[in-house]
C-alpha cells in the first residue's frame, strides 16, 4: 500500500518533528472519531489515513519510544482498516493491516527486540484482526458487497 494521505512536504516535516507528528496523529484520530460516531466513514478516511501515515514515521524516530510508536501504529492501523471495512473496501483494509505487520516485524528484527512484549502483542493483535476481517468477509451477505452483479439485458 502506498502512502497517499500526506503530501511529501508534510510527510518530511512530520518526520523531522516527531512531537508534532504525535500531536498531528492525536488530532486526526480525534477528528475521525467524531466523524465515525456520526457514520461519516468517507469523511473520516483522510483523517485516519493521515494518522496512520504519521504513526509509520514514528517507528523510525530515535527520539520516540519504540513501544509508543508500535502502539500508535497498531491503533491507527486498526481504526483505518475498520473504516475501510465499513466502506466495503475490504482489500484496502487488509492492506493496511498487512503493511503494519510487515513494518512491526521489520522493526522487531532490526532492533533485535524479540523480548518486547508490547511489540509482539501489537503484531499478534494485528494478525488476529486480519483473521477476524477474513471471517467478516465470508459472512457478508451478497447484497452488502460493494460490486454487485447486474442483470444482463439482451
Coordinates of C-alpha atoms in Angstrom, one line a residue:
X1 CA 0.0 0.0 0.0
X2 CA 1.5 3.3 -1.0
X3 CA 1.1 6.4 1.2
X4 CA -1.3 8.9 -0.2
X5 CA -2.9 10.8 2.6
X6 CA 0.1 13.1 3.5
X7 CA 1.8 15.1 0.8
X8 CA 5.6 14.8 0.5
X9 CA 6.2 18.1 2.2
X10 CA 4.1 17.3 5.3
X11 CA 5.5 13.8 5.5
X12 CA 9.1 15.2 5.6
X13 CA 8.1 17.9 8.1
X14 CA 6.4 15.4 10.4
X15 CA 9.4 13.0 10.1
X16 CA 11.7 15.8 11.2
X17 CA 9.4 16.9 14.1
X18 CA 8.3 13.7 15.9
X19 CA 6.5 15.6 18.7
X20 CA 4.4 17.4 16.0
X21 CA 3.8 14.0 14.4
X22 CA 2.4 12.7 17.7
X23 CA 0.2 15.8 18.1
X24 CA -1.0 15.5 14.4
X25 CA -1.8 11.8 14.9
X26 CA -3.8 12.5 18.0
X27 CA -5.7 15.4 16.4
X28 CA -6.5 13.2 13.3
X29 CA -7.8 10.4 15.5
X30 CA -10.0 12.8 17.4
X31 CA -11.4 14.3 14.3
X32 CA -12.0 10.9 12.8
X33 CA -13.7 9.6 15.9
X34 CA -16.3 12.4 15.8
X35 CA -17.0 11.6 12.1
X36 CA -17.1 7.8 12.7
X37 CA -19.6 8.3 15.5
X38 CA -21.8 10.1 13.0
X39 CA -21.3 7.2 10.5
X40 CA -19.4 9.5 8.1
X41 CA -16.9 6.8 7.1
X42 CA -15.9 8.6 3.9
X43 CA -15.2 11.9 5.7
X44 CA -13.3 10.1 8.4
X45 CA -11.0 8.3 5.9
X46 CA -8.5 11.1 5.2
X47 CA -8.1 11.8 8.9
X48 CA -7.4 8.1 9.7
X49 CA -5.1 7.7 6.8
X50 CA -3.1 10.8 7.8
X51 CA -2.9 9.5 11.4
X52 CA -1.7 6.1 10.1
X53 CA 1.0 7.6 8.0
X54 CA 2.2 9.8 10.8
X55 CA 2.4 6.7 13.0
X56 CA 4.5 4.9 10.5
X57 CA 7.0 7.8 10.7
X58 CA 7.3 7.4 14.4
X59 CA 8.8 3.9 14.0
X60 CA 12.0 5.3 12.6
X61 CA 12.4 8.1 15.1
X62 CA 15.1 7.5 17.7
X63 CA 13.5 10.2 19.9
X64 CA 10.2 8.3 20.3
X65 CA 9.9 5.2 22.5
X66 CA 9.5 2.2 20.3
X67 CA 6.7 0.8 22.3
X68 CA 4.7 4.0 22.0
X69 CA 5.4 4.1 18.2
X70 CA 4.2 0.5 17.9
X71 CA 1.1 1.1 19.9
X72 CA 0.2 4.2 17.9
X73 CA 0.8 2.4 14.6
X74 CA -1.4 -0.5 15.7
X75 CA -4.2 1.7 16.9
X76 CA -4.3 3.8 13.9
X77 CA -4.0 0.8 11.5
X78 CA -6.9 -0.9 13.2
X79 CA -9.1 2.2 13.0
X80 CA -8.2 2.8 9.4
X81 CA -8.8 -0.9 8.4
X82 CA -12.1 -0.9 10.2
X83 CA -13.1 2.3 8.4
X84 CA -12.2 0.7 5.1
X85 CA -14.3 -2.4 6.0
X86 CA -17.3 -0.3 6.9
X87 CA -17.0 1.2 3.5
X88 CA -16.8 -2.3 1.9
X89 CA -13.3 -1.6 0.8
X90 CA -12.0 -4.9 2.2
X91 CA -8.8 -5.2 0.1
X92 CA -7.6 -1.8 1.3
X93 CA -8.4 -2.7 4.9
X94 CA -6.4 -5.9 4.6
X95 CA -3.5 -4.0 3.0
X96 CA -3.3 -1.6 6.0
X97 CA -3.1 -4.5 8.5
X98 CA -0.6 -6.4 6.4
X99 CA 1.6 -3.3 5.9
X100 CA 1.5 -2.7 9.7
X101 CA 2.5 -6.3 10.4
X102 CA 5.4 -6.0 7.9
X103 CA 6.6 -2.7 9.5
X104 CA 6.5 -4.0 13.0
X105 CA 8.2 -7.3 12.2
X106 CA 10.9 -5.4 10.4
X107 CA 11.4 -3.2 13.5
X108 CA 11.5 -6.2 15.7
X109 CA 14.2 -7.9 13.6
X110 CA 16.1 -4.7 13.0
X111 CA 16.3 -3.7 16.7
X112 CA 16.6 -7.2 18.0
X113 CA 13.7 -6.6 20.4
X114 CA 12.2 -10.0 20.3
X115 CA 11.7 -9.8 24.0
X116 CA 9.4 -6.7 23.7
X117 CA 6.1 -8.0 24.9
X118 CA 4.3 -4.8 23.7
X119 CA 5.7 -5.1 20.1
X120 CA 4.9 -8.9 20.0
X121 CA 1.4 -8.1 21.4
X122 CA 0.8 -5.5 18.6
X123 CA 1.9 -8.0 15.9
X124 CA -0.4 -10.7 17.4
X125 CA -3.3 -8.3 17.7
X126 CA -2.9 -7.3 14.0
X127 CA -2.8 -11.0 13.0
X128 CA -5.9 -11.7 15.0
X129 CA -7.8 -8.7 13.4
X130 CA -6.7 -9.9 9.9
X131 CA -8.3 -13.3 10.7
X132 CA -11.4 -11.5 12.0
X133 CA -11.7 -9.4 8.9
X134 CA -11.5 -12.5 6.6
X135 CA -14.3 -14.1 8.7
X136 CA -16.4 -10.9 8.3
X137 CA -15.9 -11.0 4.5
X138 CA -17.1 -14.6 4.3
X139 CA -20.2 -13.8 6.3
X140 CA -21.0 -10.6 4.3
X141 CA -24.4 -11.0 2.6
X142 CA -24.2 -10.8 -1.2
X143 CA -26.3 -7.6 -1.3
X144 CA -23.8 -5.8 1.0
X145 CA -20.8 -6.2 -1.4
X146 CA -19.6 -3.1 -3.0
X147 CA -19.8 -4.5 -6.5
X148 CA -23.0 -6.3 -7.3
X149 CA -23.6 -8.4 -10.4
X150 CA -26.0 -6.5 -12.7
X151 CA -28.7 -8.4 -14.6
X152 CA -27.8 -9.0 -18.2
X153 CA -30.1 -7.1 -20.6
X154 CA -30.4 -8.5 -24.1

